[in-house]
CSV table of C-alpha atoms in Angstrom, one decimal:
chain,number,residue,atom,x,y,z
A,1,MET,CA,-4.1,-10.4,-21.6
A,2,GLU,CA,-2.2,-7.5,-20.0
A,3,ASN,CA,0.9,-8.3,-18.0
A,4,LYS,CA,0.4,-7.5,-14.3
A,5,GLY,CA,3.3,-9.1,-12.4
A,6,ILE,CA,5.7,-7.0,-10.3
A,7,LEU,CA,9.1,-8.6,-9.5
A,8,VAL,CA,10.7,-7.0,-6.4
A,9,ILE,CA,14.4,-7.3,-5.8
A,10,ASN,CA,16.2,-6.4,-2.5
A,11,PRO,CA,19.8,-7.7,-2.2
A,12,GLY,CA,21.8,-7.8,1.0
A,13,SER,CA,25.5,-8.6,1.6
A,14,THR,CA,24.8,-12.4,1.9
A,15,SER,CA,21.2,-12.7,0.7
A,16,THR,CA,18.9,-11.7,-2.1
A,17,LYS,CA,15.2,-11.2,-1.2
A,18,ILE,CA,12.7,-11.3,-4.1
A,19,GLY,CA,9.0,-11.2,-4.3
A,20,VAL,CA,6.4,-11.4,-7.0
A,21,PHE,CA,3.1,-9.5,-6.6
A,22,GLU,CA,0.0,-9.3,-8.7
A,23,ASN,CA,-3.0,-7.0,-8.1
A,24,ASP,CA,-1.4,-5.9,-4.8
A,25,GLN,CA,-1.2,-9.5,-3.6
A,26,LEU,CA,1.9,-11.5,-2.9
A,27,VAL,CA,2.2,-14.5,-5.2
A,28,PHE,CA,5.4,-15.7,-3.5
A,29,GLU,CA,8.6,-14.5,-1.9
A,30,LYS,CA,12.0,-16.0,-1.3
A,31,ASN,CA,14.9,-15.0,0.9
A,32,ILE,CA,17.9,-16.5,-1.0
A,33,HIS,CA,20.9,-17.0,1.3
A,34,HIS,CA,24.4,-17.0,-0.1
A,35,ASN,CA,27.2,-18.5,1.8
A,36,ASN,CA,30.4,-16.4,2.4
A,37,GLU,CA,32.5,-18.7,0.2
A,38,GLU,CA,30.2,-18.1,-2.8
A,39,ILE,CA,30.3,-14.3,-2.3
A,40,GLU,CA,34.0,-14.1,-1.8
A,41,GLN,CA,34.6,-15.8,-5.1
A,42,LEU,CA,32.8,-13.0,-6.9
A,43,ASN,CA,35.5,-10.5,-7.6
A,44,THR,CA,33.6,-7.9,-9.6
A,45,ILE,CA,30.2,-6.2,-9.6
A,46,GLU,CA,29.5,-7.9,-12.9
A,47,ASP,CA,30.2,-11.3,-11.3
A,48,GLN,CA,27.7,-10.4,-8.5
A,49,ILE,CA,25.1,-9.3,-11.0
A,50,SER,CA,25.4,-12.4,-13.1
A,51,PHE,CA,25.4,-14.7,-10.1
A,52,ARG,CA,22.3,-13.2,-8.5
A,53,LYS,CA,20.4,-12.7,-11.7
A,54,ASN,CA,20.8,-16.4,-12.6
A,55,ILE,CA,19.6,-17.4,-9.1
A,56,ILE,CA,16.5,-15.2,-9.4
A,57,PHE,CA,15.6,-16.8,-12.7
A,58,SER,CA,16.0,-20.2,-11.1
A,59,VAL,CA,13.8,-19.3,-8.2
A,60,LEU,CA,11.1,-18.0,-10.6
A,61,LYS,CA,11.3,-21.3,-12.5
A,62,GLU,CA,11.1,-23.4,-9.3
A,63,ASN,CA,7.9,-21.6,-8.4
A,64,ASN,CA,6.4,-22.1,-11.8
A,65,TYR,CA,6.2,-18.4,-12.5
A,66,ASP,CA,6.1,-17.3,-16.1
A,67,VAL,CA,8.5,-14.4,-16.4
A,68,ASN,CA,6.6,-13.3,-19.5
A,69,ASN,CA,3.8,-12.2,-17.2
A,70,LEU,CA,6.0,-9.5,-15.6
A,71,ALA,CA,4.9,-6.0,-16.2
A,72,LEU,CA,7.8,-4.2,-14.4
A,73,ILE,CA,10.6,-4.7,-11.9
A,74,MET,CA,11.0,-2.7,-8.6
A,75,ALA,CA,14.4,-2.6,-7.0
A,76,ARG,CA,15.8,-1.3,-3.8
A,77,GLY,CA,17.7,2.0,-4.3
A,78,GLY,CA,21.4,2.1,-3.6
A,79,LEU,CA,24.0,4.7,-2.7
A,80,LEU,CA,23.2,7.3,-5.4
A,81,LYS,CA,23.3,11.0,-5.5
A,82,PRO,CA,20.9,12.7,-3.1
A,83,VAL,CA,17.3,12.6,-4.4
A,84,LEU,CA,13.8,13.6,-3.3
A,85,SER,CA,11.4,10.9,-2.2
A,86,GLY,CA,9.6,9.1,-5.0
A,87,VAL,CA,9.9,6.6,-7.9
A,88,TYR,CA,12.7,6.7,-10.4
A,89,HIS,CA,13.2,4.9,-13.7
A,90,VAL,CA,16.5,3.0,-13.9
A,91,ASN,CA,18.4,4.9,-16.6
A,92,GLU,CA,22.0,5.0,-17.9
A,93,THR,CA,23.0,7.7,-15.5
A,94,MET,CA,21.7,5.7,-12.5
A,95,LEU,CA,23.4,2.5,-13.8
A,96,HIS,CA,26.7,4.4,-14.0
A,97,ASP,CA,26.4,5.8,-10.5
A,98,LEU,CA,25.4,2.4,-9.0
A,99,LYS,CA,28.5,0.9,-10.5
A,100,HIS,CA,30.9,3.7,-9.5
A,101,ALA,CA,29.6,4.7,-6.1
A,102,PRO,CA,32.4,5.9,-3.8
A,103,LYS,CA,31.2,3.4,-1.2
A,104,PHE,CA,29.9,0.0,-2.3
A,105,HIS,CA,26.7,-1.4,-0.7
A,106,ALA,CA,24.8,-4.5,-1.6
A,107,SER,CA,21.7,-2.3,-2.3
A,108,ASN,CA,23.6,-0.9,-5.3
A,109,LEU,CA,23.2,-4.3,-7.0
A,110,ALA,CA,19.4,-4.1,-7.0
A,111,GLY,CA,19.0,-1.6,-9.8
A,112,LEU,CA,21.8,-3.3,-11.9
A,113,ILE,CA,20.2,-6.7,-11.6
A,114,ALA,CA,16.7,-5.3,-12.2
A,115,ASN,CA,17.9,-3.6,-15.4
A,116,GLU,CA,19.5,-6.7,-16.8
A,117,ILE,CA,16.3,-8.7,-16.2
A,118,ALA,CA,14.1,-5.9,-17.5
A,119,GLU,CA,16.1,-5.6,-20.7
A,120,LYS,CA,15.8,-9.4,-21.3
A,121,GLN,CA,12.0,-9.2,-20.8
A,122,ASN,CA,11.6,-5.9,-22.7
A,123,ILE,CA,10.0,-4.2,-19.7
A,124,LYS,CA,11.2,-1.4,-17.4
A,125,ALA,CA,12.9,-1.3,-14.0
A,126,TYR,CA,12.4,1.3,-11.3
A,127,ILE,CA,13.6,2.1,-7.8
A,128,ALA,CA,11.6,3.9,-5.0
A,129,ASP,CA,12.7,5.9,-1.9
A,130,PRO,CA,16.4,4.9,-2.0
A,131,VAL,CA,18.5,5.2,1.1
A,132,VAL,CA,19.8,8.6,-0.2
A,133,VAL,CA,16.4,10.4,0.0
A,134,ASP,CA,17.3,13.9,1.1
A,135,GLU,CA,14.7,16.2,2.5
A,136,LEU,CA,16.8,17.7,5.3
A,137,SER,CA,16.2,21.2,6.4
A,138,ASN,CA,19.1,23.6,5.9
A,139,LEU,CA,19.7,23.9,9.7
A,140,ALA,CA,19.9,20.1,10.0
A,141,ARG,CA,23.0,20.1,7.6
A,142,PHE,CA,25.2,22.0,10.0
A,143,THR,CA,27.8,20.0,12.0
A,144,GLY,CA,29.9,22.7,13.7
A,145,HIS,CA,32.7,23.0,11.1
A,146,PRO,CA,32.4,24.1,7.5
A,147,GLU,CA,34.7,21.2,6.4
A,148,PHE,CA,31.9,18.8,7.4
A,149,SER,CA,28.2,18.6,6.5
A,150,ARG,CA,25.5,16.3,7.7
A,151,ILE,CA,24.1,14.1,4.9
A,152,SER,CA,20.9,12.0,4.6
A,153,ILE,CA,21.4,8.3,4.3
A,154,PHE,CA,18.7,6.3,6.1
A,155,HIS,CA,16.1,3.5,5.9
A,156,ALA,CA,13.9,5.8,3.7
A,157,LEU,CA,11.9,3.0,2.0
A,158,ASN,CA,10.8,1.4,5.2
A,159,GLN,CA,10.4,4.6,7.2
A,160,LYS,CA,8.2,6.1,4.5
A,161,ALA,CA,6.1,2.9,4.0
A,162,VAL,CA,5.5,2.5,7.8
A,163,ALA,CA,4.6,6.2,8.1
A,164,ARG,CA,2.0,5.8,5.3
A,165,LYS,CA,0.7,2.6,6.8
A,166,TYR,CA,0.2,4.3,10.2
A,167,ALA,CA,-1.5,7.3,8.6
A,168,ALA,CA,-3.9,5.0,6.7
A,169,SER,CA,-4.7,3.2,9.9
A,170,ILE,CA,-6.0,6.4,11.5
A,171,ASP,CA,-7.7,7.6,8.3
A,172,LYS,CA,-5.2,10.4,7.8
A,173,LYS,CA,-2.7,11.4,5.1
A,174,TYR,CA,1.0,11.0,5.7
A,175,GLU,CA,1.4,14.5,4.5
A,176,ASP,CA,-0.8,15.8,7.3
A,177,LEU,CA,1.1,14.3,10.2
A,178,ASN,CA,4.2,14.9,12.2
A,179,LEU,CA,5.9,11.6,13.0
A,180,ILE,CA,9.1,10.2,14.5
A,181,VAL,CA,10.0,6.9,12.8
A,182,THR,CA,12.6,4.7,14.3
A,183,HIS,CA,14.1,1.8,12.2
A,184,ILE,CA,16.0,-0.7,14.4
A,185,GLY,CA,17.9,-3.3,12.5
A,186,GLY,CA,21.7,-3.9,11.9
A,187,GLY,CA,21.8,-0.1,11.7
A,188,ILE,CA,19.5,2.3,13.4
A,189,THR,CA,18.0,5.5,11.9
A,190,VAL,CA,15.5,7.9,13.6
A,191,GLY,CA,13.7,10.3,11.3
A,192,ALA,CA,11.6,13.5,12.0
A,193,HIS,CA,8.8,13.4,9.4
A,194,GLU,CA,7.2,16.8,9.1
A,195,LYS,CA,4.1,16.8,6.9
A,196,GLY,CA,5.5,14.1,4.5
A,197,LYS,CA,9.2,15.2,4.5
A,198,VAL,CA,12.1,13.9,6.6
A,199,ILE,CA,13.5,17.2,7.8
A,200,ASP,CA,16.1,15.6,10.0
A,201,VAL,CA,17.5,12.0,10.5
A,202,ASN,CA,20.7,10.5,11.9
A,203,GLN,CA,23.1,9.2,9.3
A,204,GLY,CA,23.3,5.7,10.7
A,205,TYR,CA,25.1,4.2,7.7
A,206,ASP,CA,28.6,5.0,8.8
A,207,GLY,CA,28.4,6.2,12.4
A,208,GLU,CA,25.9,8.8,13.6
A,209,GLY,CA,23.3,8.4,16.3
A,210,PRO,CA,22.6,5.5,18.7
A,211,PHE,CA,24.8,2.4,18.7
A,212,SER,CA,23.2,-0.6,17.0
A,213,PRO,CA,23.7,-4.3,16.8
A,214,GLU,CA,26.8,-3.8,14.7
A,215,ARG,CA,27.5,-0.1,14.5
A,216,SER,CA,29.1,2.2,17.1
A,217,GLY,CA,27.0,5.3,16.4
A,218,THR,CA,28.4,8.6,17.6
A,219,VAL,CA,31.6,8.1,19.5
A,220,PRO,CA,33.8,10.8,21.3
A,221,SER,CA,35.6,12.5,18.4
A,222,GLY,CA,38.7,13.3,20.4
A,223,ASP,CA,39.2,9.7,21.4
A,224,LEU,CA,38.5,8.6,17.8
A,225,ILE,CA,41.2,10.8,16.4
A,226,LYS,CA,43.7,9.5,19.0
A,227,LYS,CA,42.8,5.9,18.0
A,228,ALA,CA,43.2,6.7,14.3
A,229,PHE,CA,46.7,8.2,14.7
A,230,SER,CA,47.9,5.7,17.3
A,231,GLY,CA,49.4,3.5,14.7
A,232,GLU,CA,47.7,0.5,16.2
A,233,TYR,CA,44.9,0.3,13.6
A,234,THR,CA,44.7,0.4,9.8
A,235,GLU,CA,42.0,2.6,8.1
A,236,LYS,CA,40.0,-0.6,7.4
A,237,GLU,CA,40.2,-1.7,11.0
A,238,MET,CA,39.1,1.8,12.2
A,239,HIS,CA,36.2,1.7,9.8
A,240,GLU,CA,35.2,-1.8,11.0
A,241,MET,CA,35.4,-0.5,14.6
A,242,ILE,CA,32.6,1.9,13.7
A,243,VAL,CA,30.6,-0.1,11.1
A,244,GLY,CA,30.4,-3.9,11.2
A,245,LYS,CA,32.2,-4.7,14.4
A,246,GLY,CA,30.9,-2.0,16.7
A,247,GLY,CA,27.8,-1.5,18.9
A,248,VAL,CA,26.3,-4.6,20.6
A,249,SER,CA,28.7,-6.8,18.6
A,250,ALA,CA,31.7,-5.1,20.2
A,251,TYR,CA,30.3,-5.2,23.7
A,252,LEU,CA,28.9,-8.8,23.7
A,253,GLY,CA,30.7,-10.6,20.8
A,254,THR,CA,27.5,-11.1,18.8
A,255,ASN,CA,25.1,-9.0,16.6
A,256,ASN,CA,22.4,-11.7,16.9
A,257,MET,CA,19.7,-9.9,18.8
A,258,ILE,CA,17.7,-13.1,19.5
A,259,GLU,CA,20.8,-14.5,21.2
A,260,VAL,CA,21.2,-11.2,23.2
A,261,GLU,CA,17.6,-11.4,24.4
A,262,ASN,CA,18.1,-15.0,25.4
A,263,ARG,CA,21.0,-13.9,27.5
A,264,VAL,CA,19.0,-11.2,29.1
A,265,GLU,CA,16.2,-13.6,29.9
A,266,ALA,CA,18.8,-15.9,31.5
A,267,GLY,CA,19.9,-13.2,33.8
A,268,ASP,CA,23.1,-12.0,32.1
A,269,GLU,CA,23.7,-8.6,33.7
A,270,LYS,CA,26.1,-7.4,31.0
A,271,ALA,CA,23.8,-8.2,28.2
A,272,THR,CA,20.9,-6.5,30.0
A,273,GLU,CA,22.9,-3.4,30.6
A,274,VAL,CA,24.1,-3.2,26.9
A,275,LEU,CA,20.6,-3.7,25.6
A,276,GLU,CA,19.2,-1.1,27.9
A,277,ALA,CA,22.0,1.3,26.9
A,278,MET,CA,21.1,0.9,23.2
A,279,CYS,CA,17.4,1.6,24.0
A,280,TYR,CA,18.5,4.6,26.1
A,281,GLN,CA,20.5,6.0,23.1
A,282,ILE,CA,17.6,5.4,20.7
A,283,SER,CA,15.3,7.2,23.0
A,284,LYS,CA,17.6,10.2,23.3
A,285,THR,CA,17.7,10.4,19.5
A,286,ILE,CA,13.9,10.3,19.4
A,287,GLY,CA,13.9,13.2,21.9
A,288,SER,CA,16.2,15.2,19.6
A,289,MET,CA,13.8,14.6,16.7
A,290,ALA,CA,10.9,15.8,18.9
A,291,VAL,CA,12.9,19.1,19.2
A,292,ALA,CA,13.3,19.2,15.3
A,293,LEU,CA,9.5,19.0,15.2
A,294,LYS,CA,9.2,21.7,17.9
A,295,GLY,CA,7.3,19.2,20.2
A,296,ASN,CA,4.5,18.8,17.7
A,297,VAL,CA,4.6,15.0,17.4
A,298,ASP,CA,1.5,12.9,16.5
A,299,ALA,CA,3.1,9.5,17.0
A,300,ILE,CA,6.4,7.7,17.5
A,301,LEU,CA,6.6,4.6,15.1
A,302,ILE,CA,9.1,1.8,15.8
A,303,THR,CA,10.0,-0.6,13.0
A,304,GLY,CA,12.7,-2.9,11.7
A,305,GLY,CA,13.8,-6.4,12.6
A,306,VAL,CA,14.7,-5.6,16.3
A,307,ALA,CA,11.2,-4.1,16.8
A,308,HIS,CA,10.0,-7.8,17.3
A,309,SER,CA,11.7,-7.5,20.7
A,310,ASP,CA,9.2,-6.6,23.4
A,311,PHE,CA,12.1,-5.7,25.7
A,312,VAL,CA,13.4,-3.1,23.3
A,313,THR,CA,10.0,-1.6,22.4
A,314,ALA,CA,8.9,-1.4,26.0
A,315,LYS,CA,12.1,0.3,27.1
A,316,ILE,CA,11.8,2.9,24.3
A,317,GLU,CA,8.1,3.5,25.2
A,318,GLU,CA,9.1,3.9,28.8
A,319,TYR,CA,11.5,6.8,27.9
A,320,THR,CA,9.4,8.4,25.1
A,321,LYS,CA,5.7,8.1,25.9
A,322,PHE,CA,5.7,11.6,27.3
A,323,ILE,CA,6.4,12.9,23.8
A,324,ALA,CA,3.7,11.0,21.9
A,325,PRO,CA,2.0,7.6,21.7
A,326,ASN,CA,4.2,4.7,20.5
A,327,SER,CA,3.1,2.3,17.7
A,328,VAL,CA,5.1,-0.7,16.7
A,329,PHE,CA,5.4,-2.1,13.2
A,330,PRO,CA,7.9,-5.0,13.6
A,331,GLY,CA,10.0,-6.3,10.6
A,332,GLU,CA,10.8,-4.7,7.3
A,333,ASP,CA,8.1,-4.0,4.8
A,334,GLU,CA,10.6,-3.2,2.0
A,335,LEU,CA,9.3,-5.8,-0.5
A,336,GLU,CA,5.7,-4.8,0.1
A,337,ALA,CA,6.6,-1.1,-0.1
A,338,LEU,CA,8.4,-1.5,-3.4
A,339,ALA,CA,5.5,-3.6,-4.8
A,340,TYR,CA,3.1,-0.8,-3.7
A,341,ASN,CA,5.0,1.7,-5.6
A,342,GLY,CA,5.0,-0.6,-8.6
A,343,SER,CA,1.2,-0.9,-8.5
A,344,LEU,CA,1.0,2.9,-8.5
A,345,ILE,CA,3.1,2.9,-11.7
A,346,LEU,CA,0.8,0.4,-13.3
A,347,GLN,CA,-2.2,2.5,-12.4
A,348,ASN,CA,-0.6,5.6,-13.7
A,349,SER,CA,-1.2,7.3,-10.4
A,350,ILE,CA,2.3,8.3,-9.4
A,351,GLU,CA,4.8,10.6,-11.1
A,352,ILE,CA,7.9,8.9,-12.4
A,353,ASN,CA,11.1,10.9,-11.7
A,354,THR,CA,14.2,11.1,-13.9
A,355,TYR,CA,17.5,10.5,-12.1
A,356,GLN,CA,20.1,13.0,-13.2
């Protein structure tokens, strides 16, 4: 009997999400939470790989899943060199770059873990639409100074998956539509999708665009320079001010958006103003992406964990409905999106790219 199982791996800083799919159907999924004490004891990337790999095997065993039934493994892409959208085989060049990336992100572990499991099972591992998908137009790369250039790091996997899902829902092809896709999670990215390519997107990973639950977004550059040279902060503290301890967290002392919404419902005026300000900034970014598409926008799609908030989605629609209709796809479809790409591989209906 031909193997048909697809194992999907998506690590976060304190969690590892996995799913097993067969014939486009979810067999089971598990969000494995790791406490901070466990993670802090893992001093190297190799320690992280071994720790998470062993837990994945344990979860598969607990769910009585025969690992010998796996046909391939799909992993979330990490901080690699810029690539075009698509599926990539995990090769030696990719493994090297995942281990030696200038900035470490938990997503870098996915391909490394997938490769070790794949080698053990004598199958192949792949990634699809990593965060470094780069389809920016040349004009979108300009910043205003030749020492700096805008780069593309965004929620490519979820944005592309939601765009394709929306296109299918109206019996159109993703490549035939102009869409603005907004992913609202711990970080926020807003992409201008022109006929299947993301020609512009804010680099939300380390500080561009609207502020988010834990990131400051674009801040006044002059004030930022003064803070950096004031002697009051270390480089690490400055970075945390922008990424990790910025945004809603800095204003309200929490990045838990459910807690923030509860405070809004209880009449907390500060929480209400901060949440409205975040929606306002998101909407302004959507407006800028409408300009990138020259006003030819078929729909505005809102996705990510915070898209579960009726308050947030209603506020954004209030500001942006004049541009195009809003459609909401709450949550993250990353496991499903990876599995979908895996099924295309098994059907030999997608080109497999080589990472170089």
